[in-house]
Coordinates of C-alpha atoms and ligand atoms in Angstrom, one line a residue:
X1 CA 26.8 76.2 129.3
X2 CA 29.4 73.5 130.3
X3 CA 30.5 73.6 133.8
X4 CA 34.0 73.5 133.9
X5 CA 36.4 71.4 135.9
X6 CA 39.6 72.6 137.2
X7 CA 42.9 71.1 137.0
X8 CA 46.0 72.4 139.0
X9 CA 49.8 71.8 137.6
X10 CA 52.2 73.0 140.0
X11 CA 55.8 71.8 139.7
X12 CA 58.8 70.8 142.4
X13 CA 62.4 70.3 142.9
X14 CA 63.6 72.5 140.0
X15 CA 62.1 74.8 137.1
X16 CA 61.9 73.9 133.5
X17 CA 60.8 70.5 134.4
X18 CA 57.9 71.0 131.1
X19 CA 55.0 71.8 133.2
X20 CA 53.8 73.6 129.8
X21 CA 54.1 70.5 128.0
X22 CA 52.3 68.1 130.3
X23 CA 49.4 70.7 130.6
X24 CA 49.1 70.7 126.9
X25 CA 49.5 67.0 126.5
X26 CA 46.9 66.6 128.9
X27 CA 44.9 69.0 127.1
X28 CA 45.1 67.1 123.6
X29 CA 44.2 63.9 125.2
X30 CA 41.3 65.2 126.8
X31 CA 40.5 66.7 123.5
X32 CA 40.8 63.4 121.8
X33 CA 38.4 62.2 124.1
X34 CA 35.8 64.6 123.2
X35 CA 35.9 67.1 125.8
X36 CA 36.9 70.9 125.2
X37 CA 39.8 72.6 127.3
X38 CA 41.7 75.4 127.7
X39 CA 44.9 76.1 129.5
X40 CA 45.8 79.0 131.5
X41 CA 49.3 79.9 133.1
X42 CA 49.8 81.8 136.2
X43 CA 53.2 83.2 136.6
X44 CA 54.0 84.4 140.0
X45 CA 56.6 87.5 139.0
X46 CA 55.8 91.0 139.3
X47 CA 55.9 92.1 135.9
X48 CA 52.5 92.9 134.7
X49 CA 53.1 90.7 131.7
X50 CA 56.4 89.5 130.0
X51 CA 56.4 91.9 127.0
X52 CA 59.0 94.1 128.7
X53 CA 61.3 91.2 129.8
X54 CA 64.3 90.7 128.1
X55 CA 64.5 87.4 126.3
X56 CA 67.7 86.4 127.9
X57 CA 65.2 86.3 131.0
X58 CA 62.2 84.8 129.7
X59 CA 62.5 83.3 126.1
X60 CA 60.1 84.5 123.5
X61 CA 56.8 86.6 124.4
X62 CA 54.0 84.9 122.7
X63 CA 51.4 87.1 121.7
X64 CA 47.7 86.1 121.3
X65 CA 44.9 87.3 119.2
X66 CA 43.7 89.7 121.4
X67 CA 47.0 91.4 121.3
X68 CA 48.3 89.9 125.1
X69 CA 51.8 89.7 125.4
X70 CA 52.2 86.3 127.2
X71 CA 54.7 83.6 128.4
X72 CA 55.8 81.2 125.8
X73 CA 54.1 78.1 127.1
X74 CA 51.1 79.7 125.7
X75 CA 52.5 78.7 122.6
X76 CA 52.6 75.2 123.4
X77 CA 49.1 75.1 124.2
X78 CA 48.0 76.8 121.2
X79 CA 50.3 74.4 119.2
X80 CA 49.1 71.4 120.8
X81 CA 45.4 72.1 121.2
X82 CA 44.8 74.4 118.2
X83 CA 42.8 76.6 120.3
X84 CA 43.4 79.9 120.5
X85 CA 44.2 81.2 124.1
X86 CA 43.7 85.2 125.1
X87 CA 44.4 87.5 128.0
X88 CA 42.6 85.4 130.2
X89 CA 45.0 82.5 129.8
X90 CA 47.9 84.3 131.2
X91 CA 48.0 86.1 134.5
X92 CA 51.0 87.3 136.5
X93 CA 51.1 88.4 140.1
X94 CA 51.9 91.9 138.6
X95 CA 48.7 92.1 137.1
X96 CA 46.8 90.8 139.9
X97 CA 48.2 93.2 142.4
X98 CA 47.7 96.0 140.0
X99 CA 44.1 95.0 139.7
X100 CA 43.4 95.1 143.5
X101 CA 45.5 98.3 144.2
X102 CA 43.5 100.1 141.5
X103 CA 40.1 98.9 143.1
X104 CA 41.8 100.0 146.7
X105 CA 42.6 103.3 145.1
X106 CA 38.7 103.8 143.7
X107 CA 37.7 103.1 147.1
X108 CA 36.0 99.8 146.6
X109 CA 37.3 98.0 149.8
X110 CA 35.2 100.7 151.9
X111 CA 38.1 101.2 154.4
X112 CA 38.9 97.4 155.0
X113 CA 42.7 96.6 155.3
X114 CA 43.8 95.0 151.9
X115 CA 45.6 92.1 152.6
X116 CA 47.5 89.2 150.5
X117 CA 44.4 86.9 152.0
X118 CA 41.9 87.3 151.0
X119 CA 42.3 90.1 148.5
X120 CA 44.9 88.9 146.4
X121 CA 44.1 85.2 146.6
X122 CA 40.3 86.0 145.9
X123 CA 41.4 87.8 142.8
X124 CA 43.7 84.7 141.8
X125 CA 40.5 82.7 142.5
X126 CA 38.3 85.1 140.2
X127 CA 41.1 85.0 137.2
X128 CA 40.8 81.0 137.5
X129 CA 37.2 80.9 137.5
X130 CA 36.4 83.1 134.5
X131 CA 37.8 80.8 132.1
X132 CA 35.5 78.3 133.3
X133 CA 32.4 80.7 133.8
X134 CA 32.6 81.2 130.0
X135 CA 30.4 78.2 129.5
X136 CA 32.6 77.0 126.8
X137 CA 35.0 74.4 128.3
X138 CA 34.4 70.9 130.3
X139 CA 38.2 71.5 131.5
X140 CA 40.4 74.5 132.7
X141 CA 44.0 73.4 133.2
X142 CA 45.9 76.0 135.4
X143 CA 49.5 76.1 135.4
X144 CA 51.2 77.7 138.1
X145 CA 54.5 79.2 136.9
X146 CA 57.8 78.5 139.2
X147 CA 58.1 75.8 141.7
X148 CA 56.5 75.0 145.2
X149 CA 58.4 76.8 148.4
X150 CA 59.2 79.7 146.3
X151 CA 58.0 82.8 148.3
X152 CA 56.4 84.2 145.5
X153 CA 54.0 81.2 144.6
X154 CA 52.7 81.1 148.1
X155 CA 49.4 83.0 147.4
X156 CA 48.6 80.8 144.3
X157 CA 49.0 77.5 146.1
X158 CA 46.9 79.0 148.8
X159 CA 43.9 80.1 146.0
X160 CA 44.2 76.4 145.2
X161 CA 43.7 75.2 148.7
X162 CA 40.7 77.3 148.8
X163 CA 39.4 76.2 145.3
X164 CA 39.5 72.3 146.1
X165 CA 37.9 72.8 149.6
X166 CA 35.0 74.7 147.9
X167 CA 34.9 72.5 144.8
X168 CA 35.7 69.2 146.0
X169 CA 35.8 66.6 143.2
X170 CA 35.3 69.7 140.5
X171 CA 39.1 69.7 140.9
X172 CA 42.4 68.0 140.9
X173 CA 45.9 68.7 141.6
X174 CA 49.2 67.3 139.3
X175 CA 52.3 67.9 140.8
X176 CA 55.2 67.5 138.3
X177 CA 58.3 66.7 140.1
X178 CA 62.0 65.1 139.2
X179 CA 63.1 61.8 140.0
X180 CA 66.9 62.0 139.4
X181 CA 69.4 59.3 138.4
X182 CA 72.5 59.1 140.8
X183 CA 74.9 57.7 138.4
X184 CA 77.3 56.6 141.3
X185 CA 74.8 54.7 143.0
X186 CA 73.1 53.6 139.8
X187 CA 69.9 54.3 141.4
X188 CA 66.6 56.7 140.9
X189 CA 66.3 58.9 143.7
X190 CA 62.5 59.6 145.6
X191 CA 63.5 61.8 148.2
X192 CA 63.5 65.3 146.4
X193 CA 59.8 64.3 145.2
X194 CA 58.8 63.4 149.2
X195 CA 60.4 66.7 150.1
X196 CA 58.4 68.6 147.2
X197 CA 55.1 66.9 148.2
X198 CA 56.0 67.7 151.7
X199 CA 56.1 71.3 150.9
X200 CA 52.8 71.0 149.4
X201 CA 51.1 69.6 152.4
X202 CA 52.4 72.2 154.7
X203 CA 50.4 74.5 152.3
X204 CA 47.5 72.4 152.7
X205 CA 47.6 71.0 149.2
X206 CA 47.6 67.1 148.7
X207 CA 48.5 66.7 145.2
X208 CA 46.0 63.9 143.8
X209 CA 48.7 62.6 140.9
X210 CA 52.3 63.0 140.8
X211 CA 54.2 63.3 137.5
X212 CA 57.6 61.9 137.6
X213 CA 60.2 63.5 135.1
X214 CA 63.0 60.9 134.8
X215 CA 65.9 59.9 132.7
X216 CA 65.1 56.1 133.1
X217 CA 62.0 54.2 133.8
X218 CA 60.3 53.9 137.0
X219 CA 60.1 50.3 138.2
X220 CA 57.6 48.9 140.5
X221 CA 59.6 49.8 143.7
X222 CA 60.0 53.1 142.8
X223 CA 56.4 53.8 141.8
X224 CA 55.3 52.0 145.0
X225 CA 57.6 54.1 147.2
X226 CA 56.2 57.5 145.9
X227 CA 52.9 56.3 146.3
X228 CA 53.4 55.4 149.8
X229 CA 55.2 58.7 150.9
X230 CA 53.2 61.1 149.0
X231 CA 49.9 59.7 149.8
X232 CA 48.7 59.1 146.2
X233 CA 47.6 55.7 144.7
X234 CA 50.1 54.0 143.0
X235 CA 48.6 54.2 139.6
X236 CA 48.7 58.2 140.4
X237 CA 52.0 57.9 140.1
X238 CA 52.8 58.8 136.4
X239 CA 56.2 58.7 134.5
X240 CA 57.3 61.5 132.5
X241 CA 60.3 60.1 130.8
X242 CA 62.9 62.0 128.5
X243 CA 61.6 62.2 124.9
X244 CA 63.1 62.6 121.6
X245 CA 60.4 65.5 120.8
X246 CA 57.9 67.1 122.9
X247 CA 55.4 66.0 120.5
X248 CA 55.8 62.5 121.6
X249 CA 54.7 63.4 125.1
X250 CA 51.0 63.2 124.7
X251 CA 51.4 59.5 123.7
X252 CA 53.7 58.9 126.2
X253 CA 51.0 60.3 128.9
X254 CA 48.5 58.1 127.2
X255 CA 50.1 55.1 127.9
X256 CA 50.7 56.2 131.5
X257 CA 47.0 56.7 131.6
X258 CA 47.4 60.4 132.9
X259 CA 43.9 61.3 131.4
X260 CA 42.1 58.2 132.8
X261 CA 43.3 59.2 136.0
X262 CA 42.1 63.1 135.8
X263 CA 38.8 61.8 134.7
X264 CA 38.4 59.5 137.5
X265 CA 39.5 62.1 140.4
X266 CA 37.5 64.9 138.8
X267 CA 34.5 62.0 138.8
X268 CA 33.9 62.5 135.1
X269 CA 32.6 59.7 133.3
X270 CA 35.2 58.0 131.1
X271 CA 34.6 58.1 127.3
X272 CA 35.2 54.6 125.9
X273 CA 37.4 55.9 122.9
X274 CA 40.0 58.4 122.1
X275 CA 40.9 59.7 118.7
X276 CA 44.1 61.2 118.4
X277 CA 45.0 59.7 115.2
X278 CA 45.8 63.0 113.3
X279 CA 48.4 63.3 116.0
X280 CA 49.8 59.9 115.5
X281 CA 50.1 60.8 112.4
X282 CA 51.9 64.0 112.3
X283 CA 54.3 62.3 114.7
X284 CA 55.0 59.4 112.3
X285 CA 55.7 61.9 109.4
X286 CA 58.1 63.7 111.7
X287 CA 60.0 60.6 112.5
X288 CA 59.8 59.5 108.6
X289 CA 61.1 62.4 106.8
X290 CA 61.9 61.8 103.1
X291 CA 64.1 64.9 102.7
X292 CA 66.1 67.1 104.8
X293 CA 67.0 70.8 104.6
X294 CA 69.0 73.4 106.6
X295 CA 67.8 76.7 107.3
X296 CA 69.9 79.7 108.8
X297 CA 67.9 81.4 111.4
X298 CA 69.8 84.7 111.7
X299 CA 69.1 86.6 115.0
X300 CA 70.7 88.1 117.8
X301 CA 69.4 85.5 120.8
X302 CA 71.0 82.5 118.9
X303 CA 72.8 81.3 122.4
X304 CA 69.0 81.0 123.8
X305 CA 66.9 78.8 121.9
X306 CA 63.6 79.7 123.8
X307 CA 64.0 83.2 122.2
X308 CA 62.7 82.1 118.7
X309 CA 60.5 79.2 119.9
X310 CA 57.5 79.4 117.9
X311 CA 59.8 80.0 114.8
X312 CA 61.5 76.7 115.7
X313 CA 58.0 75.1 116.3
X314 CA 56.8 76.4 113.1
X315 CA 59.7 75.1 111.1
X316 CA 58.7 71.6 112.4
X317 CA 54.9 71.8 111.4
X318 CA 56.1 73.3 107.9
X319 CA 58.5 70.4 107.4
X320 CA 56.3 67.6 108.5
X321 CA 53.8 69.0 106.0
X322 CA 56.4 68.8 103.3
X323 CA 57.8 65.4 104.7
X324 CA 60.8 67.1 105.1
X325 CA 63.2 67.5 108.3
X326 CA 64.2 71.1 108.8
X327 CA 67.4 71.6 110.5
X328 CA 67.7 75.2 112.3
X329 CA 70.9 76.4 111.9
X330 CA 71.3 79.4 114.7
X331 CA 73.4 82.0 113.0
X332 CA 74.3 85.2 115.4
X333 CA 73.9 87.9 113.2
X334 CA 76.8 90.1 114.8
X335 CA 79.1 87.2 113.0
X336 CA 78.0 88.1 109.5
X337 CA 80.1 90.6 107.8
X338 CA 80.9 90.8 104.1
X339 CA 83.8 88.9 104.7
X340 CA 82.1 86.2 106.6
X341 CA 78.8 86.0 104.8
X342 CA 79.5 83.2 102.0
X343 CA 81.1 81.0 104.4
X344 CA 78.5 81.2 107.0
X345 CA 75.6 80.7 104.6
X346 CA 77.2 78.1 102.4
X347 CA 75.8 75.2 104.0
X348 CA 72.1 76.8 104.7
X349 CA 69.2 76.2 101.6
X350 CA 67.3 78.8 103.1
X351 CA 67.5 82.2 105.2
X352 CA 65.3 83.3 108.1
X353 CA 65.8 86.9 109.3
X354 CA 64.1 87.1 113.0
X355 CA 62.1 89.5 114.5
X356 CA 63.7 92.1 117.2
X357 CA 64.2 95.5 118.7
X358 CA 67.4 97.8 118.6
X359 CA 70.3 98.3 116.4
X360 CA 72.7 95.2 117.7
X361 CA 73.0 92.8 115.2
X362 CA 71.1 94.8 112.9
X363 CA 74.2 95.1 109.9
X364 CA 74.5 91.5 109.7
X365 CA 71.2 90.7 109.2
X366 CA 71.1 93.1 106.2
X367 CA 74.3 91.4 104.9
X368 CA 72.3 88.0 105.0
X369 CA 69.5 89.4 103.0
X370 CA 71.9 90.7 100.5
X371 CA 73.3 87.2 100.1
X372 CA 70.0 85.8 100.0
X373 CA 68.7 88.1 97.3
X374 CA 71.6 87.8 95.1
X375 CA 72.2 84.5 95.4
X376 CA 68.6 83.5 95.0
X377 CA 68.2 81.9 98.3
X378 CA 64.5 81.3 99.5
X379 CA 64.3 84.1 102.1
X380 CA 61.7 84.3 104.8
X381 CA 61.7 87.8 106.9
X382 CA 59.9 88.3 109.9
X383 CA 58.8 91.7 111.6
X384 CA 62.4 93.4 111.9
X385 CA 63.5 90.7 109.2
X386 CA 61.0 92.3 106.5
X387 CA 61.9 95.8 107.8
X388 CA 65.9 94.7 107.2
X389 CA 64.9 93.3 103.7
X390 CA 63.3 96.7 103.0
X391 CA 66.5 98.6 104.1
X392 CA 68.7 96.3 102.3
X393 CA 66.6 96.2 99.0
X394 CA 66.9 100.5 99.5
X395 CA 70.3 100.6 99.9
X396 CA 71.6 98.4 97.2
X397 CA 68.9 98.3 94.5
X398 CA 67.6 101.6 94.9
X399 CA 70.6 103.4 95.8
X400 CA 69.2 104.8 98.7
X401 CA 72.6 105.6 100.8
X402 CA 72.5 104.6 104.5
X403 CA 68.8 104.0 104.2
X404 CA 67.5 102.7 107.6
X405 CA 64.6 102.5 110.0
X406 CA 64.0 105.5 112.1
X407 CA 64.3 102.9 115.4
X408 CA 68.2 102.3 114.3
X409 CA 69.1 105.9 112.8
X410 CA 66.4 108.7 113.6
X411 CA 68.0 111.2 111.5
X412 CA 69.0 108.7 108.1
X413 CA 68.0 110.5 104.8
X414 CA 66.1 107.5 103.7
X415 CA 63.7 106.5 106.4
X416 CA 62.1 103.8 104.4
X417 CA 61.0 102.2 107.6
X418 CA 59.5 104.5 109.8
X419 CA 57.6 104.8 113.4
X420 CA 53.6 104.4 112.8
X421 CA 52.0 107.5 113.2
X422 CA 50.0 106.5 116.5
X423 CA 53.1 105.5 118.1
X424 CA 54.8 108.7 117.9
X425 CA 53.2 110.0 121.2
X426 CA 53.5 106.6 123.1
X427 CA 56.1 106.7 126.2
X428 CA 54.8 103.7 128.3
X429 CA 56.8 100.6 127.1
X430 CA 54.4 97.8 128.4
X431 CA 51.5 96.8 126.1
X432 CA 51.5 99.6 123.6
X433 CA 52.9 98.4 120.6
X434 CA 50.7 97.5 117.7
X435 CA 49.7 94.2 119.1
X436 CA 47.7 91.3 118.2
X437 CA 45.4 90.5 115.1
X438 CA 44.7 92.6 112.1
X439 CA 43.3 92.0 108.8
X440 CA 45.6 92.1 105.6
X441 CA 44.2 92.1 102.0
X442 CA 46.8 90.2 99.7
X443 CA 47.1 90.7 95.9
X444 CA 45.9 87.8 93.9
X445 CA 48.8 87.6 91.7
X446 CA 51.3 86.8 94.6
X447 CA 52.8 83.8 95.6
X448 CA 51.8 84.3 99.2
X449 CA 48.2 84.3 97.7
X450 CA 48.4 80.9 96.1
X451 CA 50.0 79.9 99.8
X452 CA 46.7 81.2 101.7
X453 CA 44.1 80.2 99.2
X454 CA 42.2 83.3 100.7
X455 CA 42.4 87.1 99.6
X456 CA 41.6 88.4 103.3
X457 CA 44.0 86.8 106.3
X458 CA 44.3 87.8 109.6
X459 CA 47.9 87.6 111.4
X460 CA 49.4 88.6 114.9
X461 CA 51.8 91.8 115.1
X462 CA 54.1 93.1 117.5
X463 CA 55.5 96.3 116.4
X464 CA 56.0 99.8 116.6
X465 CA 57.9 101.0 113.1
X466 CA 56.3 100.0 109.7
X467 CA 57.2 100.4 105.8
X468 CA 57.2 104.1 105.0
X469 CA 54.5 104.6 102.2
X470 CA 56.4 107.5 100.7
X471 CA 58.7 104.9 99.4
X472 CA 56.0 102.6 98.0
X473 CA 55.9 103.1 94.2
X474 CA 59.9 103.2 93.8
X475 CA 59.9 100.0 95.5
X476 CA 56.9 98.4 93.5
X477 CA 58.4 99.8 90.0
X478 CA 61.9 97.9 91.1
X479 CA 60.4 94.5 91.9
X480 CA 59.7 94.3 95.7
X481 CA 56.2 94.4 95.5
X482 CA 53.9 95.2 98.4
X483 CA 51.3 92.6 98.2
X484 CA 49.8 92.5 101.6
X485 CA 48.1 96.0 103.1
X486 CA 46.1 96.2 106.0
X487 CA 43.3 98.0 104.4
X488 CA 41.9 100.5 107.2
X489 CA 45.4 102.4 107.6
X490 CA 46.8 101.3 104.3
X491 CA 49.7 99.7 106.0
X492 CA 52.2 97.5 104.0
X493 CA 52.0 94.3 105.5
X494 CA 53.9 91.7 103.0
X495 CA 56.5 92.2 100.8
X496 CA 57.5 89.9 97.7
X497 CA 60.4 89.8 95.4
X498 CA 60.0 89.4 91.5
X499 CA 62.4 87.5 89.9
X500 CA 63.5 85.2 92.7
X501 CA 62.7 81.8 93.9
X502 CA 60.9 82.8 97.3
X503 CA 61.9 86.2 98.9
X504 CA 59.0 87.3 101.1
X505 CA 58.9 89.4 104.0
X506 CA 56.1 89.9 106.9
X507 CA 55.2 92.7 109.2
X508 CA 53.4 90.3 111.1
X509 CA 54.3 87.0 113.2
X510 CA 53.1 83.9 111.1
X511 CA 55.0 81.8 113.7
X512 CA 52.4 82.6 116.7
X513 CA 49.6 80.4 114.5
X514 CA 51.1 77.6 113.5
X515 CA 49.9 74.4 115.0
X516 CA 50.1 70.7 114.8
X517 CA 46.6 70.3 113.3
X518 CA 47.3 73.5 110.8
X519 CA 50.6 74.5 110.1
X520 CA 51.2 77.6 108.9
X521 CA 51.1 78.6 104.8
X522 CA 54.1 80.5 105.2
X523 CA 56.4 78.2 106.6
X524 CA 54.8 75.4 104.6
X525 CA 55.7 77.4 101.3
X526 CA 58.7 78.5 102.5
X527 CA 59.9 74.8 103.0
X528 CA 58.3 73.8 99.7
X529 CA 60.0 76.4 97.9
X530 CA 63.5 75.4 99.6
X531 CA 63.0 71.8 98.4
X532 CA 62.1 73.0 94.7
X533 CA 65.3 74.9 94.7
X534 CA 67.5 72.3 96.4
X535 CA 68.7 69.6 94.2
X536 CA 67.5 66.1 95.2
X537 CA 71.0 64.4 96.5
Ligands
LIG1 N1 61.5 96.8 116.4 C1 60.5 96.7 115.1 C2 59.3 97.1 115.3 O1 59.1 97.8 116.5 C3 60.2 95.0 114.7 C4 59.6 94.3 115.8 C5 59.6 92.7 115.8 O2 60.3 92.5 115.2 N2 58.7 92.3 116.2 O3 58.8 97.7 114.5

C-alpha cells in the first residue's frame, strides 16, 4: 500500500494556459523517476459531466475505459502517462452537488443544515482522497479547472486549503500564471502574477511553486521579482515557455527542475536518476520525419481544433511510428458536394471521417467516402464515420435508394444503421449511450487483425446506433466485410472493404487509446497504408 502525496495545480490570470499539459508533464517526469502517478481534474461547472456539452463549448468529450464521459484533459493525462483514467479522475461541481443532495434526500445529514462548507468541501476532499486511498499511487495530481477568483472555484480552493492544513508536507500547490510581454514597453510583466497569487492568498492558499507561461525567457530579475512578491523561493519560479509541440513540455519542465522542486516540497527523497529515454526518442522522431503525408479530416467542427483533439494527437503518434509527419487538413463536411469533392480532396493522401451526432454535414461525409472508395484513397471512418461508410455503400453499391441511419431519417426504407435495442426506451441524455470498453472479436483473415496481432481486442465506445444485422449478408457478399464483432450481442464493430488499399470503419473510438508509448495500431496502420499508396516524391 502506497501512501499518496497530493499535488494541486491551479491557474490564474487567464484560462487556456495549459494546466493539463503541465500536470501531464509533471506526471511523466515523476514516472521517469520511478513513482506511480495519477492525475485528476476537478471542473467547477454545474454539468454533471461534459457528455452533454456541445463541442463548441468544451471541445471533445473524452471517454475512459469505465465509460465516463470526461474533460479532454484526461486524454492528455493518458497520452502522456500511458495509464488509464476512470470516472474518479474527473469530478464536476454538478456531480458533487448531485451526490450531496442525494444524501440529503435520504436523510443522511440527520436534520443539519447542508452548506457549501463543510458539506460540499468535504465531498470535494473525499473525491480527491479516493484516488490516494486506492494505495496504488505515490502521487495524485489534482488539476482545478478554471481560474482562481472565479466564483465557482471557491469551494475547490477552500478544500485545498483545508487539505494542506491537515496534511502539511504531503501536499504541494503549483500555480500556473501568465507573464505577458508588452511589445510597446519591450518588457515581461509580473503584475498579473502578483495579483493572481494575492487572490490565492485571500483564500488562504500560498502556492509553493509558480509556473509562468511566457513567450520570452524569464531573466533572473523577473524570477527574483516574482519570488519576492509571491513568497516563493527563486528556484520555485518555473518558466514555461511557448513550445513548438506539447510533447516538448516534459523536457522543458525537466530543465526547469519542476519535478525536483515538487519532490523537495513534499519531503520526498529524490532518486538520483530519471529515465525518459523513450520520450526523448519519440520527440526525436517527431522532429525528424522522413516523409510527409496529408490526411483530410472530414467533420463538422473544423473551426474548432479541440473538438477532434484525440484524433489529431493519434495522427501524431501514428505518424511518428512511421517516421512520418502527418498534416491534418480539417475539412468542413458541409462544404463537400458532388461538385466540390474532387477539388477539396485532390491534395489529401487519406481521408478520415469523424465521429458525430445529428444530420448536419452528413451528406458531405457520404460524398467524401464515395470519393475515397472509388478512387482507392485510404480511408478510416470512426463511429459516425463508419456508419456513413455503411450508408454510402448501401446507396451506391447495393442500390438501396436513400439508405440511411434512423438517427437522420427515422422513416428510411433502408435503415442500414439503426438504434440499438437497449437504447430504444432511454430518454435521459446524460451518460446513457453505450459507453466505455467492450470486447471485440476479429476475423483472422482481415487487415485489421494483422495490425492488432490478436483476435480478441477491447476498445472504447460512445454511441446509440449500430449496423443493422438484417443487412449483414448483403454487405458481406458484396465486399464490405463485417470483420469485428462484439460477441455477446453480435454487434458489428468493424467493417473492412475488399479490393481497396485500406478502407476501414470502426464503431468504437481508437483515438481514445492512442498514447505516446503505445500508438494505436489502427492509426499506425492507416498511415502505413497511406505511405504505401503514395509514390515517393
Ligand atoms: N451518432 C452516432 C450514434 O450515436 C455516432 C456517435 C459517434 O460518432 N460517437 O451512434
